[in-house]
XYZ file of C-alpha atoms in Angstrom:
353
model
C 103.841 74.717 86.244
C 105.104 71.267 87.336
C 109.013 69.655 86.570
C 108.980 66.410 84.269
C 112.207 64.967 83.545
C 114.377 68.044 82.886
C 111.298 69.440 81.435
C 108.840 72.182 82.741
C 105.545 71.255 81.862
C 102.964 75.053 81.400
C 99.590 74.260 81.729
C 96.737 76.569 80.451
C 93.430 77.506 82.329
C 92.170 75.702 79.410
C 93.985 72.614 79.985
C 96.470 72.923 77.420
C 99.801 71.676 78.224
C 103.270 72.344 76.743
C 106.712 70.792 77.453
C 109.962 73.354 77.166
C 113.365 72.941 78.996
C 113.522 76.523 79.136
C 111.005 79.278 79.869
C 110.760 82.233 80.106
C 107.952 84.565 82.179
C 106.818 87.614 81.030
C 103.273 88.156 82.778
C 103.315 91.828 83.479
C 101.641 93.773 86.074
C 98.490 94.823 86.861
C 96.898 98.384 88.299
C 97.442 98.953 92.340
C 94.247 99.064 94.389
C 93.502 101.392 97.448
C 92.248 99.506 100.463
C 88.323 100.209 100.125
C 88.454 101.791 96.806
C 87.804 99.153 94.370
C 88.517 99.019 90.759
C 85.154 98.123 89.270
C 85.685 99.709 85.878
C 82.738 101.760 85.586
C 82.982 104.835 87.841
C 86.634 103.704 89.334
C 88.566 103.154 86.449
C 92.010 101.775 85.599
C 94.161 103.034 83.043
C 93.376 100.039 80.696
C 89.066 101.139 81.542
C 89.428 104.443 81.187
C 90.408 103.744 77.417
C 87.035 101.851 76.924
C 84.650 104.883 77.959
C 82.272 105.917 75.056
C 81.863 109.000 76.038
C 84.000 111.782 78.108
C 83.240 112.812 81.452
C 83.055 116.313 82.684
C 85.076 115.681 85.742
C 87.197 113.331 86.088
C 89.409 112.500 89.130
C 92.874 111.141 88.880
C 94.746 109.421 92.112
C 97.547 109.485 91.613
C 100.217 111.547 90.317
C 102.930 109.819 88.994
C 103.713 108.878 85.311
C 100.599 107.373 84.414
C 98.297 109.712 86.518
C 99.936 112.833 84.730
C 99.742 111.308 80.791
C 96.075 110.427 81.140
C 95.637 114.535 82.962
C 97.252 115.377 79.722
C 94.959 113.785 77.397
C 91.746 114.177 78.975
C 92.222 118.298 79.903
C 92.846 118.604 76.284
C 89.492 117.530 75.510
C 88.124 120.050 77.460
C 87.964 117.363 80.716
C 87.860 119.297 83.934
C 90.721 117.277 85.423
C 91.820 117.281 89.379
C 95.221 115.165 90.424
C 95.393 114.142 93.727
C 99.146 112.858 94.735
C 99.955 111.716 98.036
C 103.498 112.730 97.779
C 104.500 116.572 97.909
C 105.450 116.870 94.047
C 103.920 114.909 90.695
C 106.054 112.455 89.157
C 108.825 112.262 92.453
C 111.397 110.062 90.985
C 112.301 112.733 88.738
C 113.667 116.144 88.684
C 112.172 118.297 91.327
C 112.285 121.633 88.580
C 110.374 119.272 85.886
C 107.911 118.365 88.255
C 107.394 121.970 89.322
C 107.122 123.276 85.681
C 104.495 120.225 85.082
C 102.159 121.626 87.800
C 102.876 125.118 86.634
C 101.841 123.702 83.054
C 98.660 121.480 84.046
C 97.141 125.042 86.416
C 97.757 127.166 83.058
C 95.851 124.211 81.186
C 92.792 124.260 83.706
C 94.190 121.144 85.482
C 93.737 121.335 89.514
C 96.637 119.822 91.521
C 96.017 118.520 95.136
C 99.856 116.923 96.482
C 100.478 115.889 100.129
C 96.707 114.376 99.996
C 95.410 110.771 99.862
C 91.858 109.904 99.483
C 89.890 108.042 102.192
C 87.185 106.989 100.584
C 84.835 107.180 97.631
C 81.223 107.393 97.719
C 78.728 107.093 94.791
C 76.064 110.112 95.387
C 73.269 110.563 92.145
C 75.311 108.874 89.546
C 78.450 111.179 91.167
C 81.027 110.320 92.703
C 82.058 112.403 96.062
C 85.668 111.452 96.836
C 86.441 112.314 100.989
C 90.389 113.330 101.085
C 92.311 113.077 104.216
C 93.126 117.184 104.560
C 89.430 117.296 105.616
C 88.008 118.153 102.442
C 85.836 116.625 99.968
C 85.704 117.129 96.319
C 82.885 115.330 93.139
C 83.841 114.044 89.595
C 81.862 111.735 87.083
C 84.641 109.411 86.763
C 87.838 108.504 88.674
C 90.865 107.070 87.605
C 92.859 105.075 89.929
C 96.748 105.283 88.885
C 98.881 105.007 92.216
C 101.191 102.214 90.357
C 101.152 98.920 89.224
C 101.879 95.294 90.828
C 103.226 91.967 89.478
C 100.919 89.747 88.222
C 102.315 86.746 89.945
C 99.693 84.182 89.782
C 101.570 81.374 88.651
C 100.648 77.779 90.587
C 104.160 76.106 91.395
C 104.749 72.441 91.905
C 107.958 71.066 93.189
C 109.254 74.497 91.290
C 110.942 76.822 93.822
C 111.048 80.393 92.707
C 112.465 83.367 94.621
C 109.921 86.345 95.385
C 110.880 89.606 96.678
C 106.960 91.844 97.147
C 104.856 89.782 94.617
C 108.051 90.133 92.024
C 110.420 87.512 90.619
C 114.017 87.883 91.638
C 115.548 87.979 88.290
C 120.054 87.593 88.342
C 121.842 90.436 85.876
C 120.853 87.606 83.038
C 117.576 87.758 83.614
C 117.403 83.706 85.421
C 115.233 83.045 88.439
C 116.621 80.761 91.127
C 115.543 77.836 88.868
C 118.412 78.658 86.183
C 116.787 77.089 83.216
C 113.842 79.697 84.001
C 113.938 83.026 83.162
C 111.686 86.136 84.188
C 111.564 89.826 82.146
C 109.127 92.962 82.379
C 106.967 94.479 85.037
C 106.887 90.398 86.903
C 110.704 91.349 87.769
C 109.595 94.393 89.634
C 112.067 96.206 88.039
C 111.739 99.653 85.563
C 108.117 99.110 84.181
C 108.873 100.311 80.663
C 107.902 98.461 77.188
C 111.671 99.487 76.250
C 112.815 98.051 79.673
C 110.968 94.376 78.437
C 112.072 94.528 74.968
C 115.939 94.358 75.963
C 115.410 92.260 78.941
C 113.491 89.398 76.615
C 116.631 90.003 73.874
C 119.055 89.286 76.968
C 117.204 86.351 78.182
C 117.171 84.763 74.742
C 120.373 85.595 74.158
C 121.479 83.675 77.095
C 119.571 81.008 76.597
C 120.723 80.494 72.947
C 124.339 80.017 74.280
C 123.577 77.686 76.931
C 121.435 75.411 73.932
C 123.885 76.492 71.002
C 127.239 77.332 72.498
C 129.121 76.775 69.060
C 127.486 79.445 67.246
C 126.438 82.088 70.105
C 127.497 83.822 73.016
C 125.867 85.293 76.490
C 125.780 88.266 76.939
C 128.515 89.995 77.942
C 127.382 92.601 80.520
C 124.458 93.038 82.678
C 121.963 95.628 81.922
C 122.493 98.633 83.448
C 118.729 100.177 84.455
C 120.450 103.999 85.215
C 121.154 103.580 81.928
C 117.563 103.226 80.049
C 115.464 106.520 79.037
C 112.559 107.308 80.823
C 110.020 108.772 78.569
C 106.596 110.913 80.205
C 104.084 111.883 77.528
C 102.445 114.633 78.719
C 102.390 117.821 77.561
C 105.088 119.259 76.915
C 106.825 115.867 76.964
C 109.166 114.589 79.607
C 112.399 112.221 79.103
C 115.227 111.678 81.448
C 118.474 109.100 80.984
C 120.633 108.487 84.165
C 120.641 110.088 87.980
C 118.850 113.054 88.858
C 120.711 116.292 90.489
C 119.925 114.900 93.876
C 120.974 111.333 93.774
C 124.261 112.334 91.900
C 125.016 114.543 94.600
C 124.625 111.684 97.001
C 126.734 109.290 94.893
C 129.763 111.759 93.698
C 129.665 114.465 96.112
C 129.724 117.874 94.006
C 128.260 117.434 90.238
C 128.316 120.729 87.969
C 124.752 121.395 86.043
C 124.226 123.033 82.555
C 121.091 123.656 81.345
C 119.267 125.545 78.308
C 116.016 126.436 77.890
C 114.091 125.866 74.615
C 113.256 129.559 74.267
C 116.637 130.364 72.900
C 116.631 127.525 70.400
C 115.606 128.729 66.770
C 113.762 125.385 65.658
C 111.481 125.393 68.787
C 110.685 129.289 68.123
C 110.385 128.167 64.249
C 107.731 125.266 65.934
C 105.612 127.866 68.383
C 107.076 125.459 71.183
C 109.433 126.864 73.210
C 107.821 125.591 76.537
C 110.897 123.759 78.577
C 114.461 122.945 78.967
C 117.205 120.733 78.600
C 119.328 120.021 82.197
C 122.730 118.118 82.148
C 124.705 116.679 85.192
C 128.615 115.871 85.180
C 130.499 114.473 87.602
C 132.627 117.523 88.964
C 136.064 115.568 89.136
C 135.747 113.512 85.979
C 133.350 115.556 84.337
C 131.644 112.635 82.969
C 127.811 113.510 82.132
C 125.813 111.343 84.337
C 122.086 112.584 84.037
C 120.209 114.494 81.037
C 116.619 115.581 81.605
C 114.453 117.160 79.428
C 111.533 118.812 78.985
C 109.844 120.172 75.851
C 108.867 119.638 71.942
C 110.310 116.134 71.258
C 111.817 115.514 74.574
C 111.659 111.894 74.050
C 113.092 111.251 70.732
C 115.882 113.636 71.675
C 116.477 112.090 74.982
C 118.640 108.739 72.818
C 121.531 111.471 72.506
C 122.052 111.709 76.088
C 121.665 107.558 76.348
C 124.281 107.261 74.158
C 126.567 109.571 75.629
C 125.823 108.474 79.288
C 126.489 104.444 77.661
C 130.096 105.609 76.406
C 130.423 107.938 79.298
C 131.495 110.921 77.354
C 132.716 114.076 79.057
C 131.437 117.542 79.159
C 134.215 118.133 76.979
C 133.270 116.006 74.588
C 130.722 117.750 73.398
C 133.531 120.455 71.471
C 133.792 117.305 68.863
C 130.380 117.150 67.967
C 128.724 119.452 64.964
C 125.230 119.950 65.492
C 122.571 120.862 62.389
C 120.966 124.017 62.125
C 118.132 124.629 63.161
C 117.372 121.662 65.144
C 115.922 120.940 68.748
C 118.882 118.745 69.303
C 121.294 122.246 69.508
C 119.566 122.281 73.051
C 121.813 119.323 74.017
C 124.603 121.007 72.494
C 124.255 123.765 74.300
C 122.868 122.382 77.678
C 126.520 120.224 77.279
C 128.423 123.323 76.685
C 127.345 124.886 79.635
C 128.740 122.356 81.547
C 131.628 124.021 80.563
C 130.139 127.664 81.040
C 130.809 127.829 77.190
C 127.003 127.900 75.868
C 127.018 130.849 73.160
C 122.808 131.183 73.046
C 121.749 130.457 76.924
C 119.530 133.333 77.502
């Protein structure tokens, strides 16, 4: 990308150029390598290879046990996939609840899924069309397959001339607007190193546009008028049951307001998840203890992340536990677990068995 009279000029591998005064770059990310285990999309897979195989393994190893790691565990152990996780870190999924991850484990041993935490994996060695993987607790352990999913990177491969952009780890430093330290460029998705969610693109590339519109067409539109607010976008884990969180987790609003109360109710006391055979999980809320102002949902269960847009919306308008006493919820509906997961805030939840 090179600077032409006010214009930057984008030019293709193939040679194609194009002129814009503004632009915007949205390049994604790309799968994390181990050093010495290399991606090579055959035996060590990534999670866009591991959606090409023709036919399922009957081991597979996943490294990795965060979002992605967990979702393709999930899919693959429900074909009948003996499936082992190996997670560096003491608990799948870390960044969120501590109890969900716990219950996910407890979930993926019932489901034939083995789970290996506070391990990495030294090295991989192919062995008569196996694949012996040599872990760092002094073990070893085979699979037909493995699936490399310990994160992703930006893809940051740009070739700048006379264009100064600020990096921070292979990601573009984005302002709350979504501009780059050259103002008339803009950068949104997983190249901002920020919440690697489709979601989390969508409303940055509406922001960015929406900015950019005002700057070109002032009369007729407006910036935006406040930054996005990333505590505030849903986190949805599609595994099984499903996972979906909106705002801080117990520990981290502990750190930030000191004491926070906790309501929770489990899906076995709500009559539409009986009704469904599903009654595997919970609904958690955190308030604030001196404002009472709900600042984390989590759930687990049947649905979790289509209901989890009740607790956005009531973290956005920062509704108190309270609150809840206005609401009417239908009957019978998962979404009574909120109710009641928000009433026991209050200690006030009728069906919490």
């Amino acid at each position: 990308m090179t600077k032409e009279k006010g214009n930057y000029i984008v030019t293709t591998l193939e040679g194609e150029s194009y002129s814009s005064e503004y632009v915007i770059l949205a390049t994604g990310s790309e799968t994390k390598e181990l050093p010495g285990i290399i991606i090579d999309e055959k035996d060590i897979l990534s999670s866009t290879g591991i959606l090409k195989m023709q036919e399922l393994p009957k081991e597979l190893a996943i490294i990795g046990g965060g979002v992605i790691g967990c979702e393709f565990a999930s899919i693959f152990s429900a074909f009948g996939v003996q499936v082992t996780i190996i997670e560096f870190l003491p608990h799948l999924i870390a960044t969120e609840e501590e109890e969900i991850s716990k219950r996910l484990a407890m979930q993926f041993k019932k489901n034939g899924v083995k789970v290996i935490t506070n391990t990495g994996v030294q090295e991989i060695i192919k062995k008569d069309k196996r694949l012996e993987l040599k872990l760092n607790n002094n073990t070893t352990l085979t699979a037909d397959k493995v699936l490399l999913s310990v994160g992703r990177k930006p893809v940051n491969n740009l070739t700048w001339k006379g264009i100064n952009i600020n990096e921070e780890k292979g990601a573009i430093v984005i302002n709350d607007f979504m501009q780059t330290s050259c103002d008339k460029i803009y950068a949104i998705g997983d190249v901002t190193g920020k919440m690697q969610l489709a979601h989390t693109a969508s409303k940055q590339g509406l922001m960015a546009a929406q900015h950019i519109a005002s700057r070109l067409y002032p009369e007729k539109y407006s910036a935006p008028q406040e930054p996005l607010n990333y505590n505030n976008i849903p986190r949805c884990i599609f595994t099984h049951p499903e996972i979906a969180s909106v705002g801080y987790t117990q520990k981290d609003a502990e750190e930030i307001f000191g004491d926070v109360r906790v309501g929770k109710f489990p899906f076995a006391a709500n009559g539409k998840a009986v009704a469904m055979g599903n009654i595997n999980g919970f609904v958690k809320t955190i308030a604030r203890k001196d404002t009472s102002e709900l600042v984390g949902m989590h759930i687990m269960g049947p649905n979790a992340a289509e209901l989890i847009a009740q607790g956005t919306i009531m973290i956005v308008n920062k509704n108190k536990a309270e609150d809840i006493d206005s609401f009417v919820f239908a009957h019978p509906t998962l979404s009574e677990a909120i109710m009641e997961a928000m009433e026991d805030l209050q200690s006030k939840s009728i069906h919490k068995i």
